[in-house]
Each structure stands twice: as structure tokens, then as C-alpha cells.
Short mmCIF file of C-alpha atoms in Angstrom, two decimals:
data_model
loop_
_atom_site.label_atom_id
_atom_site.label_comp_id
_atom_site.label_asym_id
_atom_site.label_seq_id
_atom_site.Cartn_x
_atom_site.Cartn_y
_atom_site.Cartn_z
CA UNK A 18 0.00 0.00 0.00
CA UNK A 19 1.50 3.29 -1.11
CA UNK A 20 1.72 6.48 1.07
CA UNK A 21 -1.02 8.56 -0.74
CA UNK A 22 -3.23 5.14 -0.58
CA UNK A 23 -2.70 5.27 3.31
CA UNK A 24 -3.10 8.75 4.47
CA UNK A 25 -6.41 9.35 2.44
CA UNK A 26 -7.39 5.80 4.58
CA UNK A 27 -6.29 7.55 8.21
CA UNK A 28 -8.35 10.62 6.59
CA UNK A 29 -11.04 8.42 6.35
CA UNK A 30 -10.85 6.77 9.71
CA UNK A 31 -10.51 10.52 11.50
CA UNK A 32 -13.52 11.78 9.98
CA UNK A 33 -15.45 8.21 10.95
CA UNK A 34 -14.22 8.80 14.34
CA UNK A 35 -15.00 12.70 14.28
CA UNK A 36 -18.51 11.37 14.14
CA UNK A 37 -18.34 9.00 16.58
CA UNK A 38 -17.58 11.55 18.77
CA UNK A 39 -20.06 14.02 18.00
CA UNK A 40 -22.68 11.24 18.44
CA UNK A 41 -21.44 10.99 21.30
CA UNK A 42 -21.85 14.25 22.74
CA UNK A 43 -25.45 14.52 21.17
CA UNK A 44 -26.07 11.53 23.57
CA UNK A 45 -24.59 13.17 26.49
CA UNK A 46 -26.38 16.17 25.98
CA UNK A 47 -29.54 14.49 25.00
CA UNK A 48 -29.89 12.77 28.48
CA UNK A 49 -28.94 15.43 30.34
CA UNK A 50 -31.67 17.89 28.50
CA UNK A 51 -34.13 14.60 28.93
CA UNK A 52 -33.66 14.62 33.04
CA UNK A 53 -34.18 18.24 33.12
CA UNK A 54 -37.05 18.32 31.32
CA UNK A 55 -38.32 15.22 32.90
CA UNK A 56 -38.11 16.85 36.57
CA UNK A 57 -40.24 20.06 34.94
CA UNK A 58 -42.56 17.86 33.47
CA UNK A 59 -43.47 16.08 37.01
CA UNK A 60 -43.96 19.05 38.87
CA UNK A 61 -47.63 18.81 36.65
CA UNK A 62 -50.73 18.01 37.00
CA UNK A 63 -51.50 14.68 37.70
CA UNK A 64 -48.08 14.21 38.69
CA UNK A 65 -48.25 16.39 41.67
CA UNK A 66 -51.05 14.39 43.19
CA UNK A 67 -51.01 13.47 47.44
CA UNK A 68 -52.43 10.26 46.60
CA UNK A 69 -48.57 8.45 46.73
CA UNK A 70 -45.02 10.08 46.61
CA UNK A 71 -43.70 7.15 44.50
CA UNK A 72 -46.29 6.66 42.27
CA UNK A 73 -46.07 9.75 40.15
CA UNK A 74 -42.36 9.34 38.89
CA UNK A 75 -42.81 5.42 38.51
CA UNK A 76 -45.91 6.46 35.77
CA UNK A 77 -43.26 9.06 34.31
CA UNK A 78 -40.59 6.42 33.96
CA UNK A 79 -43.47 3.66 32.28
CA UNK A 80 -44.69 6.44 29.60
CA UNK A 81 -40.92 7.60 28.63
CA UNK A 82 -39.93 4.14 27.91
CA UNK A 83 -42.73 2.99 25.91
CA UNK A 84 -43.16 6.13 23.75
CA UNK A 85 -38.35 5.51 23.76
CA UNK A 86 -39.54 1.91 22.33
CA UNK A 87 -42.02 3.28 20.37
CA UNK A 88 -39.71 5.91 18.79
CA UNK A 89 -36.99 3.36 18.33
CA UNK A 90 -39.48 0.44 16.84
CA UNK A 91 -40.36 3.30 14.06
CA UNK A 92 -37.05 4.32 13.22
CA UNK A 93 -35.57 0.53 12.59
CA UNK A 94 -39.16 0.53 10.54
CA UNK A 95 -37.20 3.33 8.57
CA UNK A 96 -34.42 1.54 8.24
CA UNK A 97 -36.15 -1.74 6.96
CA UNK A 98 -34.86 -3.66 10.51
CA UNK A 99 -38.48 -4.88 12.17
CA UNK A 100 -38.16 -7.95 10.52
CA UNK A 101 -34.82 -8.30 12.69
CA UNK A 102 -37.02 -7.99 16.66
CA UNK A 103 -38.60 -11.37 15.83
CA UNK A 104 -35.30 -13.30 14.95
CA UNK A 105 -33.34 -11.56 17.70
CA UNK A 106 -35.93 -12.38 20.17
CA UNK A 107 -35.37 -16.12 19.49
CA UNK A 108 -31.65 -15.81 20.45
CA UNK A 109 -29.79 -15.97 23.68
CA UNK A 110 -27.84 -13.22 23.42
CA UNK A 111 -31.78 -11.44 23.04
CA UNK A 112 -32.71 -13.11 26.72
CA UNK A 113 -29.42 -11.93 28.30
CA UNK A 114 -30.48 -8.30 26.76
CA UNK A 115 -33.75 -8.47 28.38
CA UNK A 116 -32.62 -9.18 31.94
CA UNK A 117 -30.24 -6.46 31.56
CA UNK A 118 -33.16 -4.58 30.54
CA UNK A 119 -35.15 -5.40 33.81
CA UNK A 120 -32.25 -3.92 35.88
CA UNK A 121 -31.49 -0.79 33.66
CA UNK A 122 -35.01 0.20 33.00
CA UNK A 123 -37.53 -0.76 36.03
CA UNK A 124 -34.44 -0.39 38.73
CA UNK A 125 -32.26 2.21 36.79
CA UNK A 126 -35.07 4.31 35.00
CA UNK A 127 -37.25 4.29 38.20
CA UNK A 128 -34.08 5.05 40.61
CA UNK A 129 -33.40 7.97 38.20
CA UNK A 130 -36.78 9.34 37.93
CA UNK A 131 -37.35 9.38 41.42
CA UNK A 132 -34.05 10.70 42.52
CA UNK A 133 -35.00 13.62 40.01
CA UNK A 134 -38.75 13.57 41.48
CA UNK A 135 -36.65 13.88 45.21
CA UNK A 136 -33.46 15.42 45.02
CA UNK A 137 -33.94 17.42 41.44
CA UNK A 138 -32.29 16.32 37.91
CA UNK A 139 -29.01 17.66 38.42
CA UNK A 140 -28.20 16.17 41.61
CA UNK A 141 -29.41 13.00 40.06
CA UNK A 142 -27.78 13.47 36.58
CA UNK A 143 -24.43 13.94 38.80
CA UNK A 144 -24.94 10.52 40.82
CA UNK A 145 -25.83 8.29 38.29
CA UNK A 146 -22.64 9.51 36.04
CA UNK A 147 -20.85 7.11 38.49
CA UNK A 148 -22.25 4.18 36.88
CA UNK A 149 -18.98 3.05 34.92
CA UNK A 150 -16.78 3.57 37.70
CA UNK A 151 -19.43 1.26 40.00
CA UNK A 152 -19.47 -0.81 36.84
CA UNK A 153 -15.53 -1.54 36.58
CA UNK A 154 -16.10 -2.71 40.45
CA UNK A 155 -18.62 -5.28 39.29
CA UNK A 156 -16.63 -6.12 36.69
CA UNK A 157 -14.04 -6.89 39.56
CA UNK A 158 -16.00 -9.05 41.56
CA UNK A 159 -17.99 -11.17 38.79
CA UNK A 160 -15.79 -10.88 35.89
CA UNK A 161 -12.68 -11.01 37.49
CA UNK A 162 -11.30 -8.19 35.71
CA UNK A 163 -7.89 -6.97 36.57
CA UNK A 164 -8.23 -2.98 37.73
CA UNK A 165 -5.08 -0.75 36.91
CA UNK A 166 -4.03 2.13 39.78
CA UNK A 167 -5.41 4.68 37.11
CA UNK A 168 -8.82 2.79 37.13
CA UNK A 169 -9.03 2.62 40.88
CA UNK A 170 -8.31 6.39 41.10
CA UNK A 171 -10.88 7.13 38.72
CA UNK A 172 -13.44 5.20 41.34
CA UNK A 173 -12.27 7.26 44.38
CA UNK A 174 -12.50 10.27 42.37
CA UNK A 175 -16.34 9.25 41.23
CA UNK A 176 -17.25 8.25 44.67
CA UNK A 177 -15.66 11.24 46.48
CA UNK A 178 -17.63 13.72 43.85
CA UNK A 179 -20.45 11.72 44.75
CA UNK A 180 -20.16 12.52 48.52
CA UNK A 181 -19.43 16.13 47.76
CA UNK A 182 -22.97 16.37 45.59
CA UNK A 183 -25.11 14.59 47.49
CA UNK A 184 -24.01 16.30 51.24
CA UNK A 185 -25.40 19.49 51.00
CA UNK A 186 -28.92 20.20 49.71
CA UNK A 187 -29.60 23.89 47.93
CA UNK A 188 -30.46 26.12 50.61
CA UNK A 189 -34.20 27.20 50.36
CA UNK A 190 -34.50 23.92 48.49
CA UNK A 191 -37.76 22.70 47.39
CA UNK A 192 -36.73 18.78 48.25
CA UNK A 193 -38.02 18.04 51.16
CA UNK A 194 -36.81 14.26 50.22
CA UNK A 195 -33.48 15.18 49.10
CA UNK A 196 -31.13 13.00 50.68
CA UNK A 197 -34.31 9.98 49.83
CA UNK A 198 -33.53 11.42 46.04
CA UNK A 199 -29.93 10.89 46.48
CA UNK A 200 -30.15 7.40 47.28
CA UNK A 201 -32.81 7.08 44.84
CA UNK A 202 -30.32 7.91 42.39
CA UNK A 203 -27.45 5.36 43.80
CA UNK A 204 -29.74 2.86 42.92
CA UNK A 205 -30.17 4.45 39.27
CA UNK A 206 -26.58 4.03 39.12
CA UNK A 207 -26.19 0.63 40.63
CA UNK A 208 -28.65 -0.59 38.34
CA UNK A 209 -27.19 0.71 35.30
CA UNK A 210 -23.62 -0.47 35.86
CA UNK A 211 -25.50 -4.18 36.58
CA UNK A 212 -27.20 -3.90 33.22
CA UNK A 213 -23.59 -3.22 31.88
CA UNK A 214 -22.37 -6.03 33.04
CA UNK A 215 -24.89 -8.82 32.01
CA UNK A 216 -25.71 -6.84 28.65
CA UNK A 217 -21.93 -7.05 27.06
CA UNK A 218 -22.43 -10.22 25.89
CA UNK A 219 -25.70 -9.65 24.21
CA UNK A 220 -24.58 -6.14 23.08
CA UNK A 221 -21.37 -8.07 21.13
CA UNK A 222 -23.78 -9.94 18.80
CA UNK A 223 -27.10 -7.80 18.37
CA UNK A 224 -27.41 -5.27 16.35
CA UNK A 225 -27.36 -2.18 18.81
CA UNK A 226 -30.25 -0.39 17.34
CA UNK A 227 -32.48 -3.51 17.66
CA UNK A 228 -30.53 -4.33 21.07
CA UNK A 229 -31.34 -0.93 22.59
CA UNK A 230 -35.50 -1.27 20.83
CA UNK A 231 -35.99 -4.84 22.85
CA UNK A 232 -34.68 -3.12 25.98
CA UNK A 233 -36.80 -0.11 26.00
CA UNK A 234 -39.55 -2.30 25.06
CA UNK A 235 -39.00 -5.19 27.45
CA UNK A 236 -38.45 -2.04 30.22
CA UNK A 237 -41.98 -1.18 29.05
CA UNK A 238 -44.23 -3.75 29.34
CA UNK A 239 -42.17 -4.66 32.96
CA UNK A 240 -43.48 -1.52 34.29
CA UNK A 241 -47.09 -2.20 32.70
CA UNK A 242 -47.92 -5.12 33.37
CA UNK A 243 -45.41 -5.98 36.79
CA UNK A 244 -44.58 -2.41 38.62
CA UNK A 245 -47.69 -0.39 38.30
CA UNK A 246 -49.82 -2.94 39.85
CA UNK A 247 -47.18 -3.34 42.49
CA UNK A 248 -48.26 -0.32 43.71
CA UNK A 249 -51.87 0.28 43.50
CA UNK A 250 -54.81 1.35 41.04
CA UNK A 251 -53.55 4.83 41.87
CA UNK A 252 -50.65 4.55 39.22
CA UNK A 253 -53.10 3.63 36.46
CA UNK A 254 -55.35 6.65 37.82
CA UNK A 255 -52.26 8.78 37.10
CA UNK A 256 -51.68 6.97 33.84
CA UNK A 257 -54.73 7.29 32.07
CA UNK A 258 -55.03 11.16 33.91
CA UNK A 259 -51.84 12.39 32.34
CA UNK A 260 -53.37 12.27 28.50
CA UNK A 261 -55.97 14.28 29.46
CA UNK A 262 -53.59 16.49 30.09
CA UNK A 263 -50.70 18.25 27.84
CA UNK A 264 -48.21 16.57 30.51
CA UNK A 265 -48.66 12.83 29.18
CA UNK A 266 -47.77 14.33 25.25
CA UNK A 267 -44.72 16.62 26.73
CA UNK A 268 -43.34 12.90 28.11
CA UNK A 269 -44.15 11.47 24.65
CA UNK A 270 -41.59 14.48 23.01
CA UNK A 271 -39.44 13.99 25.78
CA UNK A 272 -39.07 10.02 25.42
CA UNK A 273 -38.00 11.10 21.50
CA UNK A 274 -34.93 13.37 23.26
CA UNK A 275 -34.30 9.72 25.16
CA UNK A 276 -34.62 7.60 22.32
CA UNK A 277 -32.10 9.69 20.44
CA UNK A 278 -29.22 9.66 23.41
CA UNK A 279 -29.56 6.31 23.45
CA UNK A 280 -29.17 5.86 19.49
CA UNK A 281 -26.57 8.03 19.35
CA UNK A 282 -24.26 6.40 22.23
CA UNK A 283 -24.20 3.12 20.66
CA UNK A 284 -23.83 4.68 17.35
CA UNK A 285 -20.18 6.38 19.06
CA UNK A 286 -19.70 3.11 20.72
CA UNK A 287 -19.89 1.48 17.14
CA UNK A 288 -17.68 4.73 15.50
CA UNK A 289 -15.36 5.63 18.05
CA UNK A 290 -14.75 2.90 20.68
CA UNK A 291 -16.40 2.21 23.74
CA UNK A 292 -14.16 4.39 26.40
CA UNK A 293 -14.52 6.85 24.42
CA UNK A 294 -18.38 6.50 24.06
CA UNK A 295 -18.81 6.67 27.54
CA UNK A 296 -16.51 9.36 28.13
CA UNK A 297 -18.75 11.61 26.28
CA UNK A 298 -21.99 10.07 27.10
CA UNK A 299 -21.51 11.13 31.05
CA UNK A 300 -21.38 14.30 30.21
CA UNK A 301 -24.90 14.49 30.71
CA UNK A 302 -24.12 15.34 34.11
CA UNK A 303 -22.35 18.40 33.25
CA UNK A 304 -25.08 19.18 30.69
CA UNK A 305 -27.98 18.53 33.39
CA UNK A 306 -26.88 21.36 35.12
CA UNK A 307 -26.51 23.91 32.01
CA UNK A 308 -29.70 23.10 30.64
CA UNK A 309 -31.58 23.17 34.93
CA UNK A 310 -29.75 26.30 34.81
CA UNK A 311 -30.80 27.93 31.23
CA UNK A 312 -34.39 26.34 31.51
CA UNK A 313 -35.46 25.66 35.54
CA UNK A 314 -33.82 28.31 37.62
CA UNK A 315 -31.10 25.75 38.84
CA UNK A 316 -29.24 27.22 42.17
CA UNK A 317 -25.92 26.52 41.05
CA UNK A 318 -24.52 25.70 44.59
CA UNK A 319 -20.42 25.18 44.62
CA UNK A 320 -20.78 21.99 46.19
CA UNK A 321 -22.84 20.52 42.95
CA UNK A 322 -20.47 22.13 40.47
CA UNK A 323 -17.75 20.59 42.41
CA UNK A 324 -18.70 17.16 42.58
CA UNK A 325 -20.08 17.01 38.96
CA UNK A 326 -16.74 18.49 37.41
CA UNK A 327 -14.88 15.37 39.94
CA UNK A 328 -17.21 12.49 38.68
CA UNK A 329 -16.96 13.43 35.33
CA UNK A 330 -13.12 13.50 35.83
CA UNK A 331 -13.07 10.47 38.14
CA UNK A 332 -15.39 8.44 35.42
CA UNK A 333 -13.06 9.47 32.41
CA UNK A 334 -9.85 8.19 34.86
CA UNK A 335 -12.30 5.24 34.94
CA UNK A 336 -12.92 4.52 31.33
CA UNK A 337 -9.41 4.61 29.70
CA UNK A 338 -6.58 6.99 29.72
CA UNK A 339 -7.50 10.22 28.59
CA UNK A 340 -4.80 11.04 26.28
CA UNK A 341 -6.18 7.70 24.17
CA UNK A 342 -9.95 9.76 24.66
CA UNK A 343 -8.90 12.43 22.95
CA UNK A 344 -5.84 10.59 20.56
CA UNK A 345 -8.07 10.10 17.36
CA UNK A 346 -4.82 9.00 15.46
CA UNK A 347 -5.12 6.07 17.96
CA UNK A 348 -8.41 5.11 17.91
#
């Protein structure tokens, strides 16, 4: 292969990861714009009902993942892939997907909803951006993966931030459930990093756009048919309520916002690696708190700037070095 021949390839391959990365920002600040606007969407009517302080974000989290599925089932419709749900569905990789799905949708959607319904989105958005560095200690225990000094610093760095977001509420705060919020959202977390763990087989031999459809789907009909009458007729009360409404349709827009961070991440992970993927894609805790700020009158309190700037940094330690994060040459 001639010189010319190779540098108009390692053109190529920059560009392909150049958009790798920008889908992976979109997804980072996709999520964090979806939290924010999910917290200011809950503070509506029928959401702000007496009748049970759980039930209200549970509902939220059941309508944004079936309108997600919904969004994601028409755009593989688009790209001539339904036919593709009914053979993956047969498969084992397809089962391993959907039990990942149980604990990243009904534990890690609800923990995140109600950690946003408790303790606000950006305190949430800033928890749950731990999940990598709580998944690499998973991967530890279960996988028996060997963690490098730089890894473990990452984690103290993620859990330290953590502690130094979730200590001190915003004064005048309108939380009365704020440190209930912040554990709400270490479950978020925990869930997520469990759903990376059981999912990366199944993620390895599915295609991720039909992967990520099943588990918004199979997160779905959980919620309908196993969490909502868990806790009472009130939920379907609030359910059926919320499309009389204009708040059920703003969750419906909002779940589109969802369904496109979550195409976009695997679309980096496929383009630009998957350190680098999630490098980008937990940014949404830095972009939670621009967009609370620019659209929900966030009190930017120093101890929530803080800890969000040392997860982020403590994840990225996490994920892989950085100078490989930002070395495209080395992709």
C-alpha cells in the first residue's frame, strides 16, 4: 500500500471517528436535557397528586420508555430492521439483553426518575454519572477483571464527587426528600452499571439499534404489566389522567430526546470505541446542570459544580486513559 493510498485511509478513519464523537456528545447532551425536562414535566398536574409520593415518577418512567420503544421500533421501521425484533428475540444473546433490561429500566429508570422527582435532575444526573466507575467494580468481583491504579483512582474520584454532591442540599431547596432522592439515584446508578455487566455479551452480537429497541420495550411492558400494579390502582389513575392532560404528550416528546441519546451512544460506541463513548456520554451530568440552569432556575450551589466536574473526571480516569480519549490518530 503506497503512502497517498494510506493517508487518504487515516483521513477516512478521523472523519469516521470525528462522528463518533459528536454522536457521542449529542447523547450526552440528550440525556442530560431529557432529566431536566423530565423533573419540569413532574412538577404537573397529575403528577403532583397526594395520593402516593412514589407513584407519580414510577408512571413518568413507564410512559418515557414505551413512547423511547415506540420511537426506536419506528425508526428501525425506517431503516427496513423490524423484521430483525422477531429473529433476535429467538436468540440468547436477546434473553441476556432483556434481563439487563429489567435492571437498567424498572431499577435504573425508576431510581433515576425518582431521585430527580426527590433530590432534582441535576443532583441526580451527577450521581448516576458514576455508573462506569461502579461498573468496573462489578466487573471486579464477577468478571474477574484486573483494575489498573489509574482505574481505581478514577473510582475514588467518582465516589468522592459523589459525597461532595449529594451532602449538602440547595439552601431554600424545594426537596423536602433530598437526601431519599440521592439514594434514589445510587440505585439508578447501581442498576445501570449491573445492566452493563450482564448486557456485554448480548450487546457483542445484536445489532445495537435492535438491542437498545428490545430493551426499552422489554423495560416497558415490565413496568405495565409488573410495577404499576405493584403499587396500586392509583398509578393507572395517574396513567390514564396524564393524557388528558398536555403533561402525558410533553413525556411522549421527551421520550424522543431519550430515544435519540440512546441511538446516538451506541452509534459512538460502534464509530469511536467504547471508552470513548462513555466518556462523552456522562457528560450528561455536566449538561444537566446547564440546561436546569438555562431552563429551571437551577441554584448553582459550589458543592454541585464541584462534585459534577470530579465524577466526570473520576469516570473518564475510569474509562481509559485520557490522552487515548482524545488521541483520534489512535483510535
Amino acid at each position: 500500500m503506497d503512502a497517498q493510498t494510506q493517508s487518504l485511509l487515516l483521513e477516512k478513519d478521523l472523519a469516521f471517528a470525528k462522528k463518533g464523537i459528536r454522536s457521542g456528545l449529542l447523547a450526552g447532551a440528550c440525556w442530560g436535557l431529557n432529566g431536566v425536562l423530565m423533573g419540569m414535566v413532574l412538577a404537573l398536574g397529575p403528577f403532583t397528586n397526594n395520593m402516593s409520593i412514589f407513584a407519580a415518577p414510577l408512571v413518568g418512567a413507564c410512559i418515557h420508555d414505551g413512547f423511547a420503544a415506540l420511537w426506536i421500533f419506528i425508526h428501525n421501521v425506517i431503516k427496513g430492521k423490524w423484521r430483525d425484533y422477531a429473529r433476535t428475540l429467538k436468540t440468547r444473546p436477546a434473553k441476556m439483553i432483556m434481563l439487563a433490561s429489567v435492571l437498567g429500566g424498572p431499577i435504573g429508570m425508576s431510581g433515576n426518575l425518582l431521585g430527580i422527582y426527590f433530590a432534582g435532575a441535576s443532583y441526580t444526573a451527577a450521581i448516576t454519572a458514576a455508573y462506569p466507575a461502579i461498573g468496573a467494580i462489578l466487573g471486579a468481583i464477577f468478571l474477574k477483571e484486573k483494575l489498573s491504579p489509574r482505574v481505581w483512582g478514577g473510582i475514588t474520584l467518582a465516589i468522592v464527587g459523589s459525597f461532595v454532591v449529594g451532602m449538602v442540599p440547595p439552601e431554600g431547596s424545594n426537596y423536602p426528600y433530598f437526601y431519599l432522592g440521592i439514594g434514589l439515584a445510587a440505585v439508578a446508578a447501581i442498576g445501570w452499571a449491573v445492566e452493563g455487566v450482564i448486557s456485554t455479551y448480548g450487546m457483542d452480537l445484536v445489532d445495537p439499534e435492535i438491542a437498545i429497541g428490545i430493551r426499552e420495550a422489554t423495560s416497558f411492558f415490565v413496568y405495565i404489566f409488573a410495577i404499576l400494579p405493584l403499587i396500586g390502582g392509583v398509578t393507572y389513575q395517574i396513567l390514564f389522567n396524564s393524557f388528558t392532560t398536555p403533561a402525558g404528550w410533553y413525556i411522549a416528546v421527551i421520550a424522543m430526546i431519550g430515544a435519540t441519546s440512546f441511538l446516538s451512544w451506541y452509534r459512538a460506541m460502534n464509530m469511536t470505541g467504547v471508552g470513548r463513548a462513555m466518556g462523552l456520554n456522562v457528560t450528561f451530568a455536566l449538561w444537566s446542570v446547564f440546561f436546569g440552569w438555562l431552563l429551571n432556575d437551577l441554584q448553582l450551589t459550589p458543592n454541585l459544580i464541584i462534585g459534577v466536574i470530579i465524577i466526570c473526571l473520576g469516570t473518564i480516569l475510569t474509562i481509559g486513559n485520557p490522552k487515548d480519549l482524545v488521541n483520534l490518530r489512535n483510535r
